[in-house]
Amino acid sequence: MDHMGLRERKKLRTRGAIAGAALRLFDQRGYEETTISDIAAAAEVSPRTFFSYFPSKDDVVFAEMDERLADVRAGLAERPGGETPLATFRRVTEALLRAISAEDGEYGAIQVALIRERPSLQAMALKRLSDAEDGFVDVLREIAPEVDDVTAVTVIGVAFGGLRAAIMYCRAQGYGPDRTREAAERALAIVEQVLESIPGITRPGPA
C-alpha cells in the first residue's frame, strides 16, 4: 500500500511538472510555437512520457482542471450515509478550496488566457465541464431522490457554476491562492444561501 502511495505521488509530481513546464513555455514562446518536444525537455522527461500523461498539447492546458474535477467526483463518491446533500456540497467544496490554496497559482492567469483566446480550447473546456456537471446531477438525484430533474440541473448549475465563475475570474485577474480562496468562500456563502431554500437539499439522503 505504501509503495503504491509513493508511486502515485511520483506520478502526480511528474504530471504537475509537465503541466507547469507547458504553461510556462506557452507564456514565454506562445502556444503554437511550443512543441511537445519542447515541453518534454523542459520537464526533463521524454516525449513518450509526455504522451503517457496527456493525449495532446491541448490536454495539458487542462491538467489542473481535470485533477480538481476528479477530486470532486471522489469526494461525492465517498459521501457518508445519511449526510445531507448540502453538507456533501460543503464538504467537497471545502476540500476543493484547500487544494486551490495549496497551489502557487503561478500559471492560473496563463491557463485562463489560453482558454479565452483559442476557440478549440474553449470547446474542450466546455465539454469537460458539461460532462462533469452531468455526472454531478446524476449523483444529486441519487442522494436527493425527491428533487426533480429540473431542480437538480439548476442546483448543480448554481453550485458549481457559481464557484467556477468566481475562481476563473480570480485567475484571470492574477489573484494569488489566498485571495482566490477568500473570493471563492464568499461565492460559496452566496450559493449556500440559495441552496438552503430547497427542502430536498437540506434533508439527509439515503444511507
PDB file of C-alpha atoms in Angstrom:
ATOM      1  CA  MET A   1       0.000   0.000   0.000  1.00  0.00           C
ATOM      2  CA  ASP A   2       2.761   2.426   0.943  1.00  0.00           C
ATOM      3  CA  HIS A   3       4.679   1.607  -2.241  1.00  0.00           C
ATOM      4  CA  MET A   4       1.611   2.287  -4.357  1.00  0.00           C
ATOM      5  CA  GLY A   5       1.078   5.536  -2.498  1.00  0.00           C
ATOM      6  CA  LEU A   6       4.617   6.666  -3.225  1.00  0.00           C
ATOM      7  CA  ARG A   7       4.275   5.682  -6.869  1.00  0.00           C
ATOM      8  CA  GLU A   8       1.046   7.609  -7.233  1.00  0.00           C
ATOM      9  CA  ARG A   9       2.626  10.674  -5.643  1.00  0.00           C
ATOM     10  CA  LYS A  10       5.567  10.413  -8.031  1.00  0.00           C
ATOM     11  CA  LYS A  11       3.176  10.216 -10.978  1.00  0.00           C
ATOM     12  CA  LEU A  12       1.325  13.288  -9.740  1.00  0.00           C
ATOM     13  CA  ARG A  13       4.619  15.183  -9.389  1.00  0.00           C
ATOM     14  CA  THR A  14       5.613  14.214 -12.932  1.00  0.00           C
ATOM     15  CA  ARG A  15       2.229  15.222 -14.266  1.00  0.00           C
ATOM     16  CA  GLY A  16       2.473  18.546 -12.443  1.00  0.00           C
ATOM     17  CA  ALA A  17       5.994  19.148 -13.741  1.00  0.00           C
ATOM     18  CA  ILE A  18       4.882  18.564 -17.323  1.00  0.00           C
ATOM     19  CA  ALA A  19       1.865  20.842 -16.952  1.00  0.00           C
ATOM     20  CA  GLY A  20       3.907  23.574 -15.278  1.00  0.00           C
ATOM     21  CA  ALA A  21       6.611  23.418 -17.949  1.00  0.00           C
ATOM     22  CA  ALA A  22       3.978  23.574 -20.689  1.00  0.00           C
ATOM     23  CA  LEU A  23       2.196  26.621 -19.298  1.00  0.00           C
ATOM     24  CA  ARG A  24       5.494  28.392 -18.676  1.00  0.00           C
ATOM     25  CA  LEU A  25       6.593  27.792 -22.267  1.00  0.00           C
ATOM     26  CA  PHE A  26       3.195  28.789 -23.647  1.00  0.00           C
ATOM     27  CA  ASP A  27       3.616  32.103 -21.828  1.00  0.00           C
ATOM     28  CA  GLN A  28       7.214  32.639 -22.918  1.00  0.00           C
ATOM     29  CA  ARG A  29       7.126  31.398 -26.505  1.00  0.00           C
ATOM     30  CA  GLY A  30       3.479  31.245 -27.480  1.00  0.00           C
ATOM     31  CA  TYR A  31       1.141  28.293 -27.759  1.00  0.00           C
ATOM     32  CA  GLU A  32       1.670  27.492 -31.435  1.00  0.00           C
ATOM     33  CA  GLU A  33       5.428  27.934 -31.190  1.00  0.00           C
ATOM     34  CA  THR A  34       5.797  25.447 -28.325  1.00  0.00           C
ATOM     35  CA  THR A  35       6.168  21.798 -29.325  1.00  0.00           C
ATOM     36  CA  ILE A  36       5.619  18.668 -27.289  1.00  0.00           C
ATOM     37  CA  SER A  37       9.363  18.008 -27.560  1.00  0.00           C
ATOM     38  CA  ASP A  38       9.990  21.461 -26.035  1.00  0.00           C
ATOM     39  CA  ILE A  39       7.637  20.682 -23.149  1.00  0.00           C
ATOM     40  CA  ALA A  40       9.180  17.274 -22.522  1.00  0.00           C
ATOM     41  CA  ALA A  41      12.696  18.718 -22.488  1.00  0.00           C
ATOM     42  CA  ALA A  42      11.696  21.495 -20.063  1.00  0.00           C
ATOM     43  CA  ALA A  43      10.048  18.949 -17.754  1.00  0.00           C
ATOM     44  CA  GLU A  44      13.063  16.603 -18.081  1.00  0.00           C
ATOM     45  CA  VAL A  45      11.021  13.726 -19.464  1.00  0.00           C
ATOM     46  CA  SER A  46      10.835  12.044 -22.841  1.00  0.00           C
ATOM     47  CA  PRO A  47       8.114  12.806 -25.419  1.00  0.00           C
ATOM     48  CA  ARG A  48       6.928   9.247 -24.849  1.00  0.00           C
ATOM     49  CA  THR A  49       6.480  10.027 -21.157  1.00  0.00           C
ATOM     50  CA  PHE A  50       4.541  13.168 -22.080  1.00  0.00           C
ATOM     51  CA  PHE A  51       2.076  11.073 -24.073  1.00  0.00           C
ATOM     52  CA  SER A  52       1.674   8.639 -21.200  1.00  0.00           C
ATOM     53  CA  TYR A  53       0.177  11.531 -19.208  1.00  0.00           C
ATOM     54  CA  PHE A  54      -1.505  13.680 -21.869  1.00  0.00           C
ATOM     55  CA  PRO A  55      -3.015  12.692 -25.225  1.00  0.00           C
ATOM     56  CA  SER A  56      -2.150  16.042 -26.810  1.00  0.00           C
ATOM     57  CA  LYS A  57      -0.746  19.515 -26.271  1.00  0.00           C
ATOM     58  CA  ASP A  58      -4.300  20.803 -25.824  1.00  0.00           C
ATOM     59  CA  ASP A  59      -4.969  18.404 -22.955  1.00  0.00           C
ATOM     60  CA  VAL A  60      -2.008  19.627 -20.914  1.00  0.00           C
ATOM     61  CA  VAL A  61      -3.751  23.005 -20.573  1.00  0.00           C
ATOM     62  CA  PHE A  62      -6.470  21.244 -18.572  1.00  0.00           C
ATOM     63  CA  ALA A  63      -4.217  19.241 -16.241  1.00  0.00           C
ATOM     64  CA  GLU A  64      -5.306  21.073 -13.118  1.00  0.00           C
ATOM     65  CA  MET A  65      -8.960  21.258 -14.139  1.00  0.00           C
ATOM     66  CA  ASP A  66      -9.042  17.506 -14.711  1.00  0.00           C
ATOM     67  CA  GLU A  67      -7.421  16.895 -11.327  1.00  0.00           C
ATOM     68  CA  ARG A  68      -9.855  19.162  -9.499  1.00  0.00           C
ATOM     69  CA  LEU A  69     -12.886  17.579 -11.216  1.00  0.00           C
ATOM     70  CA  ALA A  70     -11.569  14.130 -10.284  1.00  0.00           C
ATOM     71  CA  ASP A  71     -11.244  15.319  -6.672  1.00  0.00           C
ATOM     72  CA  VAL A  72     -14.869  16.459  -6.674  1.00  0.00           C
ATOM     73  CA  ARG A  73     -16.064  13.144  -8.124  1.00  0.00           C
ATOM     74  CA  ALA A  74     -14.069  11.238  -5.477  1.00  0.00           C
ATOM     75  CA  GLY A  75     -15.489  13.411  -2.709  1.00  0.00           C
ATOM     76  CA  LEU A  76     -19.040  12.753  -3.875  1.00  0.00           C
ATOM     77  CA  ALA A  77     -18.375   9.006  -4.088  1.00  0.00           C
ATOM     78  CA  GLU A  78     -17.071   8.975  -0.506  1.00  0.00           C
ATOM     79  CA  ARG A  79     -20.242  10.536   0.885  1.00  0.00           C
ATOM     80  CA  PRO A  80     -21.151   9.149   4.339  1.00  0.00           C
ATOM     81  CA  GLY A  81     -24.595   7.592   4.586  1.00  0.00           C
ATOM     82  CA  GLY A  82     -27.265   9.985   5.821  1.00  0.00           C
ATOM     83  CA  GLU A  83     -25.288  13.149   5.004  1.00  0.00           C
ATOM     84  CA  THR A  84     -27.476  15.925   3.638  1.00  0.00           C
ATOM     85  CA  PRO A  85     -26.783  16.944   0.027  1.00  0.00           C
ATOM     86  CA  LEU A  86     -25.980  20.448   1.259  1.00  0.00           C
ATOM     87  CA  ALA A  87     -23.441  19.042   3.725  1.00  0.00           C
ATOM     88  CA  THR A  88     -21.963  16.924   0.936  1.00  0.00           C
ATOM     89  CA  PHE A  89     -21.607  20.000  -1.249  1.00  0.00           C
ATOM     90  CA  ARG A  90     -19.968  21.943   1.576  1.00  0.00           C
ATOM     91  CA  ARG A  91     -17.532  19.124   2.385  1.00  0.00           C
ATOM     92  CA  VAL A  92     -16.485  18.620  -1.229  1.00  0.00           C
ATOM     93  CA  THR A  93     -16.192  22.348  -1.836  1.00  0.00           C
ATOM     94  CA  GLU A  94     -14.060  22.924   1.252  1.00  0.00           C
ATOM     95  CA  ALA A  95     -11.680  20.199   0.067  1.00  0.00           C
ATOM     96  CA  LEU A  96     -11.558  21.887  -3.336  1.00  0.00           C
ATOM     97  CA  LEU A  97     -10.722  25.249  -1.771  1.00  0.00           C
ATOM     98  CA  ARG A  98      -7.970  23.660   0.329  1.00  0.00           C
ATOM     99  CA  ALA A  99      -6.452  22.242  -2.848  1.00  0.00           C
ATOM    100  CA  ILE A 100      -6.608  25.635  -4.530  1.00  0.00           C
ATOM    101  CA  SER A 101      -4.964  27.277  -1.522  1.00  0.00           C
ATOM    102  CA  ALA A 102      -2.124  24.751  -1.634  1.00  0.00           C
ATOM    103  CA  GLU A 103      -1.258  25.748  -5.214  1.00  0.00           C
ATOM    104  CA  ASP A 104       1.029  28.637  -6.019  1.00  0.00           C
ATOM    105  CA  GLY A 105      -1.346  29.953  -8.658  1.00  0.00           C
ATOM    106  CA  GLU A 106       1.587  30.942 -10.870  1.00  0.00           C
ATOM    107  CA  TYR A 107       0.056  29.747 -14.100  1.00  0.00           C
ATOM    108  CA  GLY A 108      -3.643  30.282 -13.467  1.00  0.00           C
ATOM    109  CA  ALA A 109      -3.837  33.503 -15.476  1.00  0.00           C
ATOM    110  CA  ILE A 110      -1.955  31.881 -18.370  1.00  0.00           C
ATOM    111  CA  GLN A 111      -4.393  28.965 -18.453  1.00  0.00           C
ATOM    112  CA  VAL A 112      -7.437  31.231 -18.434  1.00  0.00           C
ATOM    113  CA  ALA A 113      -5.970  33.455 -21.165  1.00  0.00           C
ATOM    114  CA  LEU A 114      -5.239  30.454 -23.375  1.00  0.00           C
ATOM    115  CA  ILE A 115      -8.775  29.118 -22.992  1.00  0.00           C
ATOM    116  CA  ARG A 116     -10.321  32.502 -23.716  1.00  0.00           C
ATOM    117  CA  GLU A 117      -8.131  33.164 -26.754  1.00  0.00           C
ATOM    118  CA  ARG A 118      -8.431  29.801 -28.505  1.00  0.00           C
ATOM    119  CA  PRO A 119     -11.850  28.519 -29.670  1.00  0.00           C
ATOM    120  CA  SER A 120     -10.609  24.909 -29.685  1.00  0.00           C
ATOM    121  CA  LEU A 121      -9.637  25.165 -26.030  1.00  0.00           C
ATOM    122  CA  GLN A 122     -12.917  26.888 -25.184  1.00  0.00           C
ATOM    123  CA  ALA A 123     -14.754  23.942 -26.718  1.00  0.00           C
ATOM    124  CA  MET A 124     -12.644  21.449 -24.766  1.00  0.00           C
ATOM    125  CA  ALA A 125     -13.219  23.329 -21.514  1.00  0.00           C
ATOM    126  CA  LEU A 126     -16.963  23.465 -22.119  1.00  0.00           C
ATOM    127  CA  LYS A 127     -17.087  19.739 -22.891  1.00  0.00           C
ATOM    128  CA  ARG A 128     -15.149  18.831 -19.757  1.00  0.00           C
ATOM    129  CA  LEU A 129     -17.289  20.988 -17.519  1.00  0.00           C
ATOM    130  CA  SER A 130     -20.552  19.928 -19.148  1.00  0.00           C
ATOM    131  CA  ASP A 131     -19.714  16.238 -18.769  1.00  0.00           C
ATOM    132  CA  ALA A 132     -18.679  16.770 -15.154  1.00  0.00           C
ATOM    133  CA  GLU A 133     -21.864  18.657 -14.299  1.00  0.00           C
ATOM    134  CA  ASP A 134     -23.990  15.940 -15.927  1.00  0.00           C
ATOM    135  CA  GLY A 135     -22.310  13.468 -13.598  1.00  0.00           C
ATOM    136  CA  PHE A 136     -22.903  15.711 -10.598  1.00  0.00           C
ATOM    137  CA  VAL A 137     -26.609  15.932 -11.488  1.00  0.00           C
ATOM    138  CA  ASP A 138     -26.805  12.124 -11.528  1.00  0.00           C
ATOM    139  CA  VAL A 139     -25.212  11.952  -8.084  1.00  0.00           C
ATOM    140  CA  LEU A 140     -27.565  14.603  -6.715  1.00  0.00           C
ATOM    141  CA  ARG A 141     -30.582  12.676  -7.985  1.00  0.00           C
ATOM    142  CA  GLU A 142     -29.271   9.584  -6.176  1.00  0.00           C
ATOM    143  CA  ILE A 143     -28.702  11.275  -2.820  1.00  0.00           C
ATOM    144  CA  ALA A 144     -31.773  13.559  -3.044  1.00  0.00           C
ATOM    145  CA  PRO A 145     -34.411  11.440  -4.841  1.00  0.00           C
ATOM    146  CA  GLU A 146     -37.223  13.852  -4.041  1.00  0.00           C
ATOM    147  CA  VAL A 147     -35.506  16.565  -6.084  1.00  0.00           C
ATOM    148  CA  ASP A 148     -36.886  16.640  -9.632  1.00  0.00           C
ATOM    149  CA  ASP A 149     -34.704  16.772 -12.720  1.00  0.00           C
ATOM    150  CA  VAL A 150     -35.112  20.487 -13.414  1.00  0.00           C
ATOM    151  CA  THR A 151     -34.304  21.368  -9.811  1.00  0.00           C
ATOM    152  CA  ALA A 152     -31.278  19.057  -9.830  1.00  0.00           C
ATOM    153  CA  VAL A 153     -29.892  20.621 -13.015  1.00  0.00           C
ATOM    154  CA  THR A 154     -30.479  24.110 -11.605  1.00  0.00           C
ATOM    155  CA  VAL A 155     -28.857  23.285  -8.260  1.00  0.00           C
ATOM    156  CA  ILE A 156     -25.719  21.942  -9.915  1.00  0.00           C
ATOM    157  CA  GLY A 157     -25.603  24.895 -12.286  1.00  0.00           C
ATOM    158  CA  VAL A 158     -25.851  27.356  -9.405  1.00  0.00           C
ATOM    159  CA  ALA A 159     -23.482  25.489  -7.111  1.00  0.00           C
ATOM    160  CA  PHE A 160     -20.599  24.527  -9.347  1.00  0.00           C
ATOM    161  CA  GLY A 161     -21.214  27.231 -11.928  1.00  0.00           C
ATOM    162  CA  GLY A 162     -21.014  29.941  -9.285  1.00  0.00           C
ATOM    163  CA  LEU A 163     -17.784  28.660  -7.804  1.00  0.00           C
ATOM    164  CA  ARG A 164     -16.249  28.076 -11.222  1.00  0.00           C
ATOM    165  CA  ALA A 165     -17.073  31.626 -12.306  1.00  0.00           C
ATOM    166  CA  ALA A 166     -15.510  33.088  -9.157  1.00  0.00           C
ATOM    167  CA  ILE A 167     -12.328  31.031  -9.435  1.00  0.00           C
ATOM    168  CA  MET A 168     -11.897  31.720 -13.156  1.00  0.00           C
ATOM    169  CA  TYR A 169     -12.375  35.443 -12.555  1.00  0.00           C
ATOM    170  CA  CYS A 170      -9.750  35.433  -9.797  1.00  0.00           C
ATOM    171  CA  ARG A 171      -7.264  33.654 -12.024  1.00  0.00           C
ATOM    172  CA  ALA A 172      -7.913  35.964 -14.949  1.00  0.00           C
ATOM    173  CA  GLN A 173      -7.172  38.865 -12.595  1.00  0.00           C
ATOM    174  CA  GLY A 174      -3.969  37.206 -11.385  1.00  0.00           C
ATOM    175  CA  TYR A 175      -5.104  36.758  -7.781  1.00  0.00           C
ATOM    176  CA  GLY A 176      -2.900  34.602  -5.563  1.00  0.00           C
ATOM    177  CA  PRO A 177      -4.161  31.449  -3.793  1.00  0.00           C
ATOM    178  CA  ASP A 178      -5.173  33.217  -0.565  1.00  0.00           C
ATOM    179  CA  ARG A 179      -7.154  35.934  -2.296  1.00  0.00           C
ATOM    180  CA  THR A 180      -8.691  33.353  -4.610  1.00  0.00           C
ATOM    181  CA  ARG A 181      -9.787  31.235  -1.669  1.00  0.00           C
ATOM    182  CA  GLU A 182     -11.281  34.258   0.089  1.00  0.00           C
ATOM    183  CA  ALA A 183     -13.286  35.125  -3.005  1.00  0.00           C
ATOM    184  CA  ALA A 184     -14.363  31.508  -3.517  1.00  0.00           C
ATOM    185  CA  GLU A 185     -15.544  31.304   0.101  1.00  0.00           C
ATOM    186  CA  ARG A 186     -17.678  34.393  -0.473  1.00  0.00           C
ATOM    187  CA  ALA A 187     -19.101  32.738  -3.578  1.00  0.00           C
ATOM    188  CA  LEU A 188     -19.742  29.568  -1.558  1.00  0.00           C
ATOM    189  CA  ALA A 189     -21.669  31.543   1.062  1.00  0.00           C
ATOM    190  CA  ILE A 190     -23.884  33.055  -1.657  1.00  0.00           C
ATOM    191  CA  VAL A 191     -24.501  29.646  -3.224  1.00  0.00           C
ATOM    192  CA  GLU A 192     -25.386  28.087   0.128  1.00  0.00           C
ATOM    193  CA  GLN A 193     -27.949  30.811   0.791  1.00  0.00           C
ATOM    194  CA  VAL A 194     -29.713  29.741  -2.394  1.00  0.00           C
ATOM    195  CA  LEU A 195     -29.449  26.004  -1.741  1.00  0.00           C
ATOM    196  CA  GLU A 196     -30.769  26.296   1.818  1.00  0.00           C
ATOM    197  CA  SER A 197     -34.179  27.243   0.396  1.00  0.00           C
ATOM    198  CA  ILE A 198     -34.584  23.829  -1.285  1.00  0.00           C
ATOM    199  CA  PRO A 199     -36.026  21.240   1.174  1.00  0.00           C
ATOM    200  CA  GLY A 200     -34.665  18.219  -0.683  1.00  0.00           C
ATOM    201  CA  ILE A 201     -31.130  19.560  -0.366  1.00  0.00           C
ATOM    202  CA  THR A 202     -31.214  20.118   3.381  1.00  0.00           C
ATOM    203  CA  ARG A 203     -32.656  16.749   4.422  1.00  0.00           C
ATOM    204  CA  PRO A 204     -30.485  13.639   4.779  1.00  0.00           C
ATOM    205  CA  GLY A 205     -30.377  11.465   1.699  1.00  0.00           C
ATOM    206  CA  PRO A 206     -30.490   7.648   1.534  1.00  0.00           C
ATOM    207  CA  ALA A 207     -27.883   5.847   3.626  1.00  0.00           C
TER     208      ALA A 207
END
